[in-house]
PDB file of C-alpha atoms in Angstrom:
ATOM      1  CA  MET A 145      -1.254   2.431 -96.107  1.00  0.00           C
ATOM      2  CA  ASP A 146      -1.054   2.789 -92.341  1.00  0.00           C
ATOM      3  CA  GLU A 147       0.865   6.093 -92.816  1.00  0.00           C
ATOM      4  CA  ALA A 148      -1.825   7.573 -95.359  1.00  0.00           C
ATOM      5  CA  LEU A 149      -4.515   6.761 -93.047  1.00  0.00           C
ATOM      6  CA  ARG A 150      -2.682   8.746 -90.228  1.00  0.00           C
ATOM      7  CA  GLU A 151      -2.178  11.707 -92.686  1.00  0.00           C
ATOM      8  CA  ALA A 152      -5.850  11.260 -93.481  1.00  0.00           C
ATOM      9  CA  GLN A 153      -6.761  11.597 -89.991  1.00  0.00           C
ATOM     10  CA  ALA A 154      -4.598  14.597 -89.711  1.00  0.00           C
ATOM     11  CA  SER A 155      -6.409  16.196 -92.560  1.00  0.00           C
ATOM     12  CA  SER A 156      -9.715  15.720 -91.067  1.00  0.00           C
ATOM     13  CA  GLN A 157      -8.377  17.347 -87.640  1.00  0.00           C
ATOM     14  CA  ARG A 158      -7.728  20.371 -89.919  1.00  0.00           C
ATOM     15  CA  GLY A 159     -11.019  20.431 -91.283  1.00  0.00           C
ATOM     16  CA  ASP A 160     -10.327  19.020 -94.696  1.00  0.00           C
ATOM     17  CA  VAL A 161     -11.778  15.627 -96.115  1.00  0.00           C
ATOM     18  CA  PRO A 162      -9.779  12.789 -94.818  1.00  0.00           C
ATOM     19  CA  VAL A 163      -7.569  11.617 -97.724  1.00  0.00           C
ATOM     20  CA  GLY A 164      -3.787  10.936 -96.976  1.00  0.00           C
ATOM     21  CA  ALA A 165      -1.025   9.819 -99.316  1.00  0.00           C
ATOM     22  CA  VAL A 166       2.586   8.762 -99.090  1.00  0.00           C
ATOM     23  CA  LEU A 167       5.427   8.154-102.059  1.00  0.00           C
ATOM     24  CA  LEU A 168       7.715   5.408-101.436  1.00  0.00           C
ATOM     25  CA  ASP A 169      11.150   5.077-103.518  1.00  0.00           C
ATOM     26  CA  GLY A 170      11.832   1.689-105.353  1.00  0.00           C
ATOM     27  CA  GLN A 171      13.093   0.155-102.132  1.00  0.00           C
ATOM     28  CA  GLY A 172       9.807   1.019-100.252  1.00  0.00           C
ATOM     29  CA  LYS A 173      11.390   3.801 -98.250  1.00  0.00           C
ATOM     30  CA  LEU A 174       9.220   6.723 -97.341  1.00  0.00           C
ATOM     31  CA  ILE A 175      10.128   9.625 -99.498  1.00  0.00           C
ATOM     32  CA  VAL A 176       7.408  12.076 -98.386  1.00  0.00           C
ATOM     33  CA  ALA A 177       3.802  11.890 -96.766  1.00  0.00           C
ATOM     34  CA  GLY A 178       0.689  14.386 -96.855  1.00  0.00           C
ATOM     35  CA  GLY A 179      -2.704  14.849 -97.008  1.00  0.00           C
ATOM     36  CA  ASN A 180      -5.498  16.977 -98.041  1.00  0.00           C
ATOM     37  CA  ARG A 181      -4.801  20.873 -97.292  1.00  0.00           C
ATOM     38  CA  ARG A 182      -7.279  22.434 -99.535  1.00  0.00           C
ATOM     39  CA  GLU A 183      -9.019  24.253 -96.577  1.00  0.00           C
ATOM     40  CA  GLN A 184      -5.619  25.093 -94.802  1.00  0.00           C
ATOM     41  CA  ASP A 185      -3.989  26.186 -97.924  1.00  0.00           C
ATOM     42  CA  HIS A 186      -7.291  27.820 -99.606  1.00  0.00           C
ATOM     43  CA  ASP A 187      -6.102  25.948-102.737  1.00  0.00           C
ATOM     44  CA  PRO A 188      -8.572  23.794-104.832  1.00  0.00           C
ATOM     45  CA  SER A 189      -5.589  21.864-106.046  1.00  0.00           C
ATOM     46  CA  ALA A 190      -4.179  20.735-102.607  1.00  0.00           C
ATOM     47  CA  HIS A 191      -5.345  17.308-102.844  1.00  0.00           C
ATOM     48  CA  ALA A 192      -3.170  14.715-100.860  1.00  0.00           C
ATOM     49  CA  GLU A 193      -1.782  13.370-103.989  1.00  0.00           C
ATOM     50  CA  ILE A 194      -0.730  16.704-105.311  1.00  0.00           C
ATOM     51  CA  VAL A 195       0.558  17.578-101.950  1.00  0.00           C
ATOM     52  CA  VAL A 196       2.926  14.827-101.720  1.00  0.00           C
ATOM     53  CA  LEU A 197       4.086  14.853-105.649  1.00  0.00           C
ATOM     54  CA  ARG A 198       5.036  18.623-104.967  1.00  0.00           C
ATOM     55  CA  ALA A 199       6.769  17.965-101.625  1.00  0.00           C
ATOM     56  CA  ALA A 200       8.758  14.948-103.250  1.00  0.00           C
ATOM     57  CA  GLY A 201       9.708  17.193-106.221  1.00  0.00           C
ATOM     58  CA  GLN A 202      11.163  19.762-103.903  1.00  0.00           C
ATOM     59  CA  LYS A 203      12.881  17.241-101.793  1.00  0.00           C
ATOM     60  CA  LEU A 204      14.377  15.269-104.599  1.00  0.00           C
ATOM     61  CA  LYS A 205      14.673  18.098-107.115  1.00  0.00           C
ATOM     62  CA  LYS A 206      12.958  16.149-109.766  1.00  0.00           C
ATOM     63  CA  TRP A 207       9.520  15.851-111.017  1.00  0.00           C
ATOM     64  CA  ARG A 208       9.654  12.050-112.585  1.00  0.00           C
ATOM     65  CA  PHE A 209       9.341   9.239-110.261  1.00  0.00           C
ATOM     66  CA  PRO A 210       9.537   6.205-112.382  1.00  0.00           C
ATOM     67  CA  ASP A 211      10.398   3.859-109.589  1.00  0.00           C
ATOM     68  CA  ALA A 212       8.127   5.209-107.105  1.00  0.00           C
ATOM     69  CA  THR A 213       4.800   3.840-105.566  1.00  0.00           C
ATOM     70  CA  LEU A 214       2.348   6.392-104.428  1.00  0.00           C
ATOM     71  CA  ILE A 215      -0.140   5.126-101.787  1.00  0.00           C
ATOM     72  CA  VAL A 216      -3.463   6.986-101.184  1.00  0.00           C
ATOM     73  CA  THR A 217      -6.547   6.337 -99.069  1.00  0.00           C
ATOM     74  CA  LEU A 218      -8.960   7.350-101.797  1.00  0.00           C
ATOM     75  CA  GLU A 219      -9.106   6.566-105.505  1.00  0.00           C
ATOM     76  CA  PRO A 220      -7.483   9.714-107.354  1.00  0.00           C
ATOM     77  CA  CYS A 221      -9.807  12.264-109.143  1.00  0.00           C
ATOM     78  CA  ALA A 222      -8.973  13.258-112.863  1.00  0.00           C
ATOM     79  CA  MET A 223      -6.704  16.176-111.546  1.00  0.00           C
ATOM     80  CA  CYS A 224      -4.672  13.802-109.411  1.00  0.00           C
ATOM     81  CA  ALA A 225      -4.671  10.800-111.953  1.00  0.00           C
ATOM     82  CA  GLY A 226      -3.395  13.134-114.299  1.00  0.00           C
ATOM     83  CA  ALA A 227      -0.560  14.542-112.038  1.00  0.00           C
ATOM     84  CA  ILE A 228       0.268  10.857-111.324  1.00  0.00           C
ATOM     85  CA  LEU A 229       0.760  10.027-114.940  1.00  0.00           C
ATOM     86  CA  GLN A 230       2.724  13.238-115.529  1.00  0.00           C
ATOM     87  CA  ALA A 231       5.076  12.252-112.559  1.00  0.00           C
ATOM     88  CA  ARG A 232       5.653   8.956-114.238  1.00  0.00           C
ATOM     89  CA  VAL A 233       4.582   7.102-111.136  1.00  0.00           C
ATOM     90  CA  LYS A 234       5.398   3.555-111.455  1.00  0.00           C
ATOM     91  CA  ARG A 235       2.611   2.106-109.144  1.00  0.00           C
ATOM     92  CA  LEU A 236      -0.469   3.373-107.441  1.00  0.00           C
ATOM     93  CA  VAL A 237      -1.916   1.718-104.496  1.00  0.00           C
ATOM     94  CA  TYR A 238      -5.192   3.088-103.168  1.00  0.00           C
ATOM     95  CA  GLY A 239      -7.715   1.991-100.534  1.00  0.00           C
ATOM     96  CA  ALA A 240     -11.604   2.950-101.186  1.00  0.00           C
ATOM     97  CA  ASP A 241     -13.022   3.613-104.614  1.00  0.00           C
ATOM     98  CA  ASP A 242     -14.412   7.048-105.234  1.00  0.00           C
ATOM     99  CA  PRO A 243     -17.878   6.493-106.836  1.00  0.00           C
ATOM    100  CA  LYS A 244     -18.356  10.241-107.494  1.00  0.00           C
ATOM    101  CA  ALA A 245     -15.020  11.215-108.956  1.00  0.00           C
ATOM    102  CA  GLY A 246     -12.770   8.239-109.086  1.00  0.00           C
ATOM    103  CA  ALA A 247     -10.741   8.523-112.251  1.00  0.00           C
ATOM    104  CA  VAL A 248      -8.590   5.328-112.027  1.00  0.00           C
ATOM    105  CA  ARG A 249     -11.307   2.548-112.184  1.00  0.00           C
ATOM    106  CA  THR A 250     -14.444   3.579-110.987  1.00  0.00           C
ATOM    107  CA  VAL A 251     -16.195   6.746-113.059  1.00  0.00           C
ATOM    108  CA  ALA A 252     -13.148   6.819-115.597  1.00  0.00           C
ATOM    109  CA  ASN A 253      -9.988   5.042-116.244  1.00  0.00           C
ATOM    110  CA  LEU A 254      -7.373   7.694-117.132  1.00  0.00           C
ATOM    111  CA  PRO A 255      -4.379   5.359-116.777  1.00  0.00           C
ATOM    112  CA  ASP A 256      -5.962   3.019-119.434  1.00  0.00           C
ATOM    113  CA  SER A 257      -7.149   5.765-121.725  1.00  0.00           C
ATOM    114  CA  PRO A 258      -5.679   6.529-125.034  1.00  0.00           C
ATOM    115  CA  LEU A 259      -4.992   9.945-123.277  1.00  0.00           C
ATOM    116  CA  SER A 260      -2.276   8.339-121.253  1.00  0.00           C
ATOM    117  CA  PHE A 261       1.238   8.005-122.555  1.00  0.00           C
ATOM    118  CA  HIS A 262       2.294   6.115-119.215  1.00  0.00           C
ATOM    119  CA  HIS A 263       1.740   2.762-118.062  1.00  0.00           C
ATOM    120  CA  LEU A 264       0.493   2.845-114.328  1.00  0.00           C
ATOM    121  CA  GLU A 265       0.379  -0.266-112.285  1.00  0.00           C
ATOM    122  CA  VAL A 266      -2.757   0.055-109.974  1.00  0.00           C
ATOM    123  CA  VAL A 267      -3.486  -2.125-106.764  1.00  0.00           C
ATOM    124  CA  ALA A 268      -6.891  -1.085-105.423  1.00  0.00           C
ATOM    125  CA  GLY A 269      -8.675  -2.045-102.419  1.00  0.00           C
ATOM    126  CA  ILE A 270      -5.867  -2.153 -99.767  1.00  0.00           C
ATOM    127  CA  ARG A 271      -7.370  -1.659 -96.376  1.00  0.00           C
ATOM    128  CA  GLU A 272     -10.461  -0.311 -98.233  1.00  0.00           C
ATOM    129  CA  SER A 273     -12.850  -0.667 -95.011  1.00  0.00           C
ATOM    130  CA  ALA A 274     -10.695   1.556 -92.936  1.00  0.00           C
ATOM    131  CA  CYS A 275     -10.339   4.214 -95.656  1.00  0.00           C
ATOM    132  CA  ARG A 276     -14.200   3.938 -96.679  1.00  0.00           C
ATOM    133  CA  ILE A 277     -15.389   4.209 -92.869  1.00  0.00           C
ATOM    134  CA  LEU A 278     -12.964   7.195 -92.315  1.00  0.00           C
ATOM    135  CA  LEU A 279     -14.357   9.158 -95.244  1.00  0.00           C
ATOM    136  CA  GLN A 280     -17.908   8.184 -94.347  1.00  0.00           C
ATOM    137  CA  ASP A 281     -17.764   9.360 -90.773  1.00  0.00           C
ATOM    138  CA  TRP A 282     -16.072  12.593 -91.661  1.00  0.00           C
ATOM    139  CA  PHE A 283     -19.081  13.312 -94.220  1.00  0.00           C
ATOM    140  CA  LYS A 284     -21.645  12.121 -91.626  1.00  0.00           C
ATOM    141  CA  ASN A 285     -20.380  14.428 -88.936  1.00  0.00           C
ATOM    142  CA  SER A 286     -19.315  17.301 -91.153  1.00  0.00           C
ATOM    143  CA  VAL A 287     -21.451  20.603 -91.204  1.00  0.00           C
ATOM    144  CA  ARG A 288     -20.475  21.247 -94.943  1.00  0.00           C
TER     145      ARG A 288
END
């Protein structure tokens, strides 16, 4: 989660909502890391999770990650939860719940929905306070 938090801070410095993510292989080795890039890339789909899954696909020349763990600072939205399920990620670890758009446990539960064809192990609340404070401070100081 420390690396995901660093990526979130880097996103903040680029003017994006501070969300960071990392993908680890089955042995816990870092595959790729990234953060939100919507503002920088002018791309509404450039959420941290999507950025990382795309980069991992390019690096590993595949789109399925059945042994991987995705660590992200904020509970994924519906788009990202869908991409995580499509990528067959084994485990999702996230920091802060998203009471507005969380699609893993808070607002919706896509992994346990009849729509889901893939079982996703979910661990929530890791470094929750640090993740939440980073987001709250950014929104408090942002002129959006």
